[in-house]
Amino acid sequence: MVRKTIRLTTREELNTYMSPVRQELLRTLRLSGEPMTPKELSLRLKISASSVQHHLKKLLDLGVVEVDHRALINGITATYYRDSPVEVRMGMERGDDLREEREAMVGQMVEQVYGGFVERTRQVRAGMDEEALQGYAYLTSGLARLLPGERAGLLETVRRYLEAHERPGRPGEETWEYLIVAYRPEEQP
């Protein structure tokens, strides 16, 4: 499956996507693994349903959430939303006047995932050795020495693997939140 790519190129698009409430709304949809109504989202996020509706409209316009289905509940038609299977690109390579906003967004993403990692390790750390802890949280870093074709192959393999496992549906599966940061550092002498 080829994922649709959304490129955030304007200040308005970046601000829409960067909103902390909208990021939490997207994260809640992803973690739930199931389509949710604005009412369900408002209860989880502890904000009003009208606020959720407002934020969903903005995310719909951007293309990062979509309507999954509608159902009649107690005589009212409820709309169920899910996150869209898209890749969001923020244009980190661009040298325009939105560089600081892009960097702030990436910083928020890193902070959110790392904060979740730290919290999860605190929750399960008591009495566990490192190998047992890896069943709940895992962090590694290092260097890989790759030829240009190998780099492209690695990125494509990781992308395909993650896309194949982003939607729920298998008995016994676990949800893992991740953030992969890879870059080519300045060459050392």
PDB file of C-alpha atoms in Angstrom:
ATOM      1  CA  MET A   1       0.000   0.000   0.000  1.00  0.00           C
ATOM      2  CA  VAL A   2       1.335   3.421  -0.923  1.00  0.00           C
ATOM      3  CA  ARG A   3       0.544   5.947   1.765  1.00  0.00           C
ATOM      4  CA  LYS A   4      -0.666   9.385   0.921  1.00  0.00           C
ATOM      5  CA  THR A   5       1.838  12.064   1.912  1.00  0.00           C
ATOM      6  CA  ILE A   6       0.672  15.351   3.361  1.00  0.00           C
ATOM      7  CA  ARG A   7       3.200  18.178   3.178  1.00  0.00           C
ATOM      8  CA  LEU A   8       2.747  21.020   5.617  1.00  0.00           C
ATOM      9  CA  THR A   9       3.989  24.076   3.773  1.00  0.00           C
ATOM     10  CA  THR A  10       2.090  27.057   5.186  1.00  0.00           C
ATOM     11  CA  ARG A  11       2.030  28.644   8.619  1.00  0.00           C
ATOM     12  CA  GLU A  12      -1.707  27.893   8.846  1.00  0.00           C
ATOM     13  CA  GLU A  13      -1.159  24.176   8.130  1.00  0.00           C
ATOM     14  CA  LEU A  14       1.669  23.967  10.664  1.00  0.00           C
ATOM     15  CA  ASN A  15      -0.372  25.776  13.327  1.00  0.00           C
ATOM     16  CA  THR A  16      -3.347  23.514  12.671  1.00  0.00           C
ATOM     17  CA  TYR A  17      -1.232  20.389  13.016  1.00  0.00           C
ATOM     18  CA  MET A  18       0.948  21.667  15.893  1.00  0.00           C
ATOM     19  CA  SER A  19      -1.906  22.475  18.253  1.00  0.00           C
ATOM     20  CA  PRO A  20      -1.268  20.500  21.466  1.00  0.00           C
ATOM     21  CA  VAL A  21      -4.985  19.681  21.764  1.00  0.00           C
ATOM     22  CA  ARG A  22      -5.076  18.374  18.189  1.00  0.00           C
ATOM     23  CA  GLN A  23      -1.903  16.361  18.731  1.00  0.00           C
ATOM     24  CA  GLU A  24      -3.463  14.772  21.822  1.00  0.00           C
ATOM     25  CA  LEU A  25      -6.668  14.122  19.876  1.00  0.00           C
ATOM     26  CA  LEU A  26      -4.666  12.386  17.114  1.00  0.00           C
ATOM     27  CA  ARG A  27      -2.696  10.386  19.675  1.00  0.00           C
ATOM     28  CA  THR A  28      -5.916   9.287  21.403  1.00  0.00           C
ATOM     29  CA  LEU A  29      -7.380   8.106  18.091  1.00  0.00           C
ATOM     30  CA  ARG A  30      -4.186   6.209  17.258  1.00  0.00           C
ATOM     31  CA  LEU A  31      -3.885   4.586  20.672  1.00  0.00           C
ATOM     32  CA  SER A  32      -7.538   3.557  20.798  1.00  0.00           C
ATOM     33  CA  GLY A  33      -7.188   1.578  17.593  1.00  0.00           C
ATOM     34  CA  GLU A  34     -10.917   2.037  17.074  1.00  0.00           C
ATOM     35  CA  PRO A  35     -12.966   4.808  15.480  1.00  0.00           C
ATOM     36  CA  MET A  36     -14.346   7.191  18.091  1.00  0.00           C
ATOM     37  CA  THR A  37     -17.145   9.740  18.329  1.00  0.00           C
ATOM     38  CA  PRO A  38     -16.549  13.331  19.434  1.00  0.00           C
ATOM     39  CA  LYS A  39     -18.391  12.463  22.665  1.00  0.00           C
ATOM     40  CA  GLU A  40     -16.000   9.561  23.388  1.00  0.00           C
ATOM     41  CA  LEU A  41     -13.016  11.762  22.611  1.00  0.00           C
ATOM     42  CA  SER A  42     -14.327  14.563  24.818  1.00  0.00           C
ATOM     43  CA  LEU A  43     -14.660  12.170  27.761  1.00  0.00           C
ATOM     44  CA  ARG A  44     -11.121  10.835  27.297  1.00  0.00           C
ATOM     45  CA  LEU A  45      -9.553  14.267  26.779  1.00  0.00           C
ATOM     46  CA  LYS A  46     -11.719  15.997  29.388  1.00  0.00           C
ATOM     47  CA  ILE A  47     -12.723  18.807  27.033  1.00  0.00           C
ATOM     48  CA  SER A  48     -16.126  19.739  25.652  1.00  0.00           C
ATOM     49  CA  ALA A  49     -17.615  17.842  22.735  1.00  0.00           C
ATOM     50  CA  SER A  50     -17.997  21.136  20.839  1.00  0.00           C
ATOM     51  CA  SER A  51     -14.262  21.780  21.253  1.00  0.00           C
ATOM     52  CA  VAL A  52     -13.526  18.273  19.963  1.00  0.00           C
ATOM     53  CA  GLN A  53     -15.830  18.932  16.987  1.00  0.00           C
ATOM     54  CA  HIS A  54     -13.937  22.153  16.217  1.00  0.00           C
ATOM     55  CA  HIS A  55     -10.548  20.431  16.346  1.00  0.00           C
ATOM     56  CA  LEU A  56     -11.769  17.442  14.322  1.00  0.00           C
ATOM     57  CA  LYS A  57     -13.007  19.788  11.589  1.00  0.00           C
ATOM     58  CA  LYS A  58      -9.547  21.371  11.357  1.00  0.00           C
ATOM     59  CA  LEU A  59      -7.865  17.938  11.253  1.00  0.00           C
ATOM     60  CA  LEU A  60     -10.356  16.714   8.637  1.00  0.00           C
ATOM     61  CA  ASP A  61      -9.561  19.729   6.454  1.00  0.00           C
ATOM     62  CA  LEU A  62      -5.851  18.941   6.807  1.00  0.00           C
ATOM     63  CA  GLY A  63      -6.471  15.282   5.889  1.00  0.00           C
ATOM     64  CA  VAL A  64      -4.981  13.641   9.001  1.00  0.00           C
ATOM     65  CA  VAL A  65      -8.318  12.307  10.314  1.00  0.00           C
ATOM     66  CA  GLU A  66     -11.252  10.903   8.393  1.00  0.00           C
ATOM     67  CA  VAL A  67     -14.820   9.816   8.932  1.00  0.00           C
ATOM     68  CA  ASP A  68     -14.901   6.059   9.460  1.00  0.00           C
ATOM     69  CA  HIS A  69     -18.674   5.567   9.634  1.00  0.00           C
ATOM     70  CA  ARG A  70     -21.919   6.872  11.065  1.00  0.00           C
ATOM     71  CA  ALA A  71     -24.329   5.051  13.377  1.00  0.00           C
ATOM     72  CA  LEU A  72     -27.696   5.785  14.926  1.00  0.00           C
ATOM     73  CA  ILE A  73     -27.359   5.973  18.731  1.00  0.00           C
ATOM     74  CA  ASN A  74     -30.475   6.760  20.799  1.00  0.00           C
ATOM     75  CA  GLY A  75     -32.076   8.411  17.792  1.00  0.00           C
ATOM     76  CA  ILE A  76     -29.032  10.592  17.038  1.00  0.00           C
ATOM     77  CA  THR A  77     -26.626   9.986  14.186  1.00  0.00           C
ATOM     78  CA  ALA A  78     -23.125   9.719  15.615  1.00  0.00           C
ATOM     79  CA  THR A  79     -20.064  10.188  13.427  1.00  0.00           C
ATOM     80  CA  TYR A  80     -17.047   7.992  14.139  1.00  0.00           C
ATOM     81  CA  TYR A  81     -13.584   9.312  13.300  1.00  0.00           C
ATOM     82  CA  ARG A  82     -10.204   7.668  12.906  1.00  0.00           C
ATOM     83  CA  ASP A  83      -6.728   8.848  12.082  1.00  0.00           C
ATOM     84  CA  SER A  84      -5.965   8.760   8.363  1.00  0.00           C
ATOM     85  CA  PRO A  85      -3.239   6.433   7.102  1.00  0.00           C
ATOM     86  CA  VAL A  86      -1.034   9.274   5.922  1.00  0.00           C
ATOM     87  CA  GLU A  87       2.558  10.338   6.241  1.00  0.00           C
ATOM     88  CA  VAL A  88       2.903  13.920   7.417  1.00  0.00           C
ATOM     89  CA  ARG A  89       5.972  15.774   6.209  1.00  0.00           C
ATOM     90  CA  MET A  90       6.761  19.126   7.727  1.00  0.00           C
ATOM     91  CA  GLY A  91       9.490  20.248   5.355  1.00  0.00           C
ATOM     92  CA  MET A  92      12.394  20.264   7.809  1.00  0.00           C
ATOM     93  CA  GLU A  93      14.737  20.721   4.848  1.00  0.00           C
ATOM     94  CA  ARG A  94      13.133  24.000   3.845  1.00  0.00           C
ATOM     95  CA  GLY A  95      15.015  27.171   4.698  1.00  0.00           C
ATOM     96  CA  ASP A  96      11.986  29.432   4.935  1.00  0.00           C
ATOM     97  CA  ASP A  97      10.633  31.595   7.762  1.00  0.00           C
ATOM     98  CA  LEU A  98       8.732  28.609   9.264  1.00  0.00           C
ATOM     99  CA  ARG A  99      11.896  26.781  10.381  1.00  0.00           C
ATOM    100  CA  GLU A 100      11.399  27.595  14.065  1.00  0.00           C
ATOM    101  CA  GLU A 101       7.788  26.384  14.021  1.00  0.00           C
ATOM    102  CA  ARG A 102       8.839  23.105  12.384  1.00  0.00           C
ATOM    103  CA  GLU A 103      11.618  22.591  14.906  1.00  0.00           C
ATOM    104  CA  ALA A 104       9.196  23.284  17.770  1.00  0.00           C
ATOM    105  CA  MET A 105       6.770  20.692  16.401  1.00  0.00           C
ATOM    106  CA  VAL A 106       9.460  18.045  16.127  1.00  0.00           C
ATOM    107  CA  GLY A 107      10.582  18.900  19.664  1.00  0.00           C
ATOM    108  CA  GLN A 108       7.013  18.392  20.922  1.00  0.00           C
ATOM    109  CA  MET A 109       6.823  15.020  19.178  1.00  0.00           C
ATOM    110  CA  VAL A 110      10.124  13.852  20.651  1.00  0.00           C
ATOM    111  CA  GLU A 111       9.130  15.105  24.109  1.00  0.00           C
ATOM    112  CA  GLN A 112       5.750  13.344  23.977  1.00  0.00           C
ATOM    113  CA  VAL A 113       7.134   9.951  22.988  1.00  0.00           C
ATOM    114  CA  TYR A 114      10.171  10.164  25.277  1.00  0.00           C
ATOM    115  CA  GLY A 115       7.956  11.300  28.169  1.00  0.00           C
ATOM    116  CA  GLY A 116       5.712   8.287  27.597  1.00  0.00           C
ATOM    117  CA  PHE A 117       8.764   6.028  27.544  1.00  0.00           C
ATOM    118  CA  VAL A 118      10.065   7.417  30.852  1.00  0.00           C
ATOM    119  CA  GLU A 119       6.636   7.134  32.493  1.00  0.00           C
ATOM    120  CA  ARG A 120       6.175   3.547  31.311  1.00  0.00           C
ATOM    121  CA  THR A 121       9.611   2.489  32.564  1.00  0.00           C
ATOM    122  CA  ARG A 122       8.800   4.025  35.956  1.00  0.00           C
ATOM    123  CA  GLN A 123       5.518   2.111  36.102  1.00  0.00           C
ATOM    124  CA  VAL A 124       7.023  -1.304  35.405  1.00  0.00           C
ATOM    125  CA  ARG A 125      10.626  -0.981  36.615  1.00  0.00           C
ATOM    126  CA  ALA A 126      10.171  -2.307  40.157  1.00  0.00           C
ATOM    127  CA  GLY A 127      11.722  -5.735  40.427  1.00  0.00           C
ATOM    128  CA  MET A 128      12.444  -6.163  36.703  1.00  0.00           C
ATOM    129  CA  ASP A 129      15.735  -6.797  35.036  1.00  0.00           C
ATOM    130  CA  GLU A 130      16.624  -5.020  31.803  1.00  0.00           C
ATOM    131  CA  GLU A 131      15.548  -7.916  29.573  1.00  0.00           C
ATOM    132  CA  ALA A 132      12.096  -8.135  31.182  1.00  0.00           C
ATOM    133  CA  LEU A 133      11.673  -4.364  30.911  1.00  0.00           C
ATOM    134  CA  GLN A 134      12.174  -4.583  27.134  1.00  0.00           C
ATOM    135  CA  GLY A 135       8.748  -6.235  26.971  1.00  0.00           C
ATOM    136  CA  TYR A 136       7.304  -2.839  27.970  1.00  0.00           C
ATOM    137  CA  ALA A 137       9.768  -0.185  26.846  1.00  0.00           C
ATOM    138  CA  TYR A 138      12.918  -0.187  24.752  1.00  0.00           C
ATOM    139  CA  LEU A 139      15.442   2.490  23.831  1.00  0.00           C
ATOM    140  CA  THR A 140      18.632   2.132  21.873  1.00  0.00           C
ATOM    141  CA  SER A 141      20.966   4.383  19.958  1.00  0.00           C
ATOM    142  CA  GLY A 142      24.076   4.007  17.894  1.00  0.00           C
ATOM    143  CA  LEU A 143      25.542   4.398  14.457  1.00  0.00           C
ATOM    144  CA  ALA A 144      24.903   2.428  11.292  1.00  0.00           C
ATOM    145  CA  ARG A 145      27.377   2.701   8.449  1.00  0.00           C
ATOM    146  CA  LEU A 146      25.412   2.511   5.222  1.00  0.00           C
ATOM    147  CA  LEU A 147      25.980   2.993   1.534  1.00  0.00           C
ATOM    148  CA  PRO A 148      23.430   5.341  -0.097  1.00  0.00           C
ATOM    149  CA  GLY A 149      21.438   2.407  -1.518  1.00  0.00           C
ATOM    150  CA  GLU A 150      21.465   0.650   1.846  1.00  0.00           C
ATOM    151  CA  ARG A 151      20.126   3.796   3.535  1.00  0.00           C
ATOM    152  CA  ALA A 152      17.232   3.959   1.126  1.00  0.00           C
ATOM    153  CA  GLY A 153      16.594   0.232   1.572  1.00  0.00           C
ATOM    154  CA  LEU A 154      16.626   0.483   5.362  1.00  0.00           C
ATOM    155  CA  LEU A 155      14.208   3.409   5.399  1.00  0.00           C
ATOM    156  CA  GLU A 156      11.854   1.641   2.976  1.00  0.00           C
ATOM    157  CA  THR A 157      11.977  -1.607   4.995  1.00  0.00           C
ATOM    158  CA  VAL A 158      11.193   0.227   8.236  1.00  0.00           C
ATOM    159  CA  ARG A 159       8.418   2.253   6.575  1.00  0.00           C
ATOM    160  CA  ARG A 160       6.772  -0.849   5.047  1.00  0.00           C
ATOM    161  CA  TYR A 161       7.019  -2.820   8.298  1.00  0.00           C
ATOM    162  CA  LEU A 162       5.473  -0.050  10.381  1.00  0.00           C
ATOM    163  CA  GLU A 163       2.690   0.614   7.854  1.00  0.00           C
ATOM    164  CA  ALA A 164       1.818  -3.098   7.846  1.00  0.00           C
ATOM    165  CA  HIS A 165       1.396  -2.988  11.630  1.00  0.00           C
ATOM    166  CA  GLU A 166      -0.318   0.358  12.213  1.00  0.00           C
ATOM    167  CA  ARG A 167      -3.931  -0.856  12.274  1.00  0.00           C
ATOM    168  CA  PRO A 168      -5.326  -3.182  14.934  1.00  0.00           C
ATOM    169  CA  GLY A 169      -6.850  -6.501  14.091  1.00  0.00           C
ATOM    170  CA  ARG A 170      -4.807  -9.444  15.380  1.00  0.00           C
ATOM    171  CA  PRO A 171      -5.598 -11.277  18.617  1.00  0.00           C
ATOM    172  CA  GLY A 172      -3.003 -10.690  21.319  1.00  0.00           C
ATOM    173  CA  GLU A 173      -1.306  -7.768  19.616  1.00  0.00           C
ATOM    174  CA  GLU A 174       0.248  -5.012  21.724  1.00  0.00           C
ATOM    175  CA  THR A 175       0.374  -1.303  20.936  1.00  0.00           C
ATOM    176  CA  TRP A 176       3.834   0.266  20.894  1.00  0.00           C
ATOM    177  CA  GLU A 177       4.336   3.985  20.467  1.00  0.00           C
ATOM    178  CA  TYR A 178       7.542   4.904  18.671  1.00  0.00           C
ATOM    179  CA  LEU A 179       9.557   7.742  17.259  1.00  0.00           C
ATOM    180  CA  ILE A 180      12.471   7.043  14.961  1.00  0.00           C
ATOM    181  CA  VAL A 181      15.026   9.775  14.535  1.00  0.00           C
ATOM    182  CA  ALA A 182      17.847   9.130  12.108  1.00  0.00           C
ATOM    183  CA  TYR A 183      20.164  11.597  10.465  1.00  0.00           C
ATOM    184  CA  ARG A 184      23.546  11.790   8.849  1.00  0.00           C
ATOM    185  CA  PRO A 185      25.887  13.598  11.268  1.00  0.00           C
ATOM    186  CA  GLU A 186      28.654  15.892  10.150  1.00  0.00           C
ATOM    187  CA  GLU A 187      31.598  13.842   9.015  1.00  0.00           C
ATOM    188  CA  GLN A 188      34.302  13.386  11.615  1.00  0.00           C
ATOM    189  CA  PRO A 189      37.977  14.062  10.663  1.00  0.00           C
TER     190      PRO A 189
END
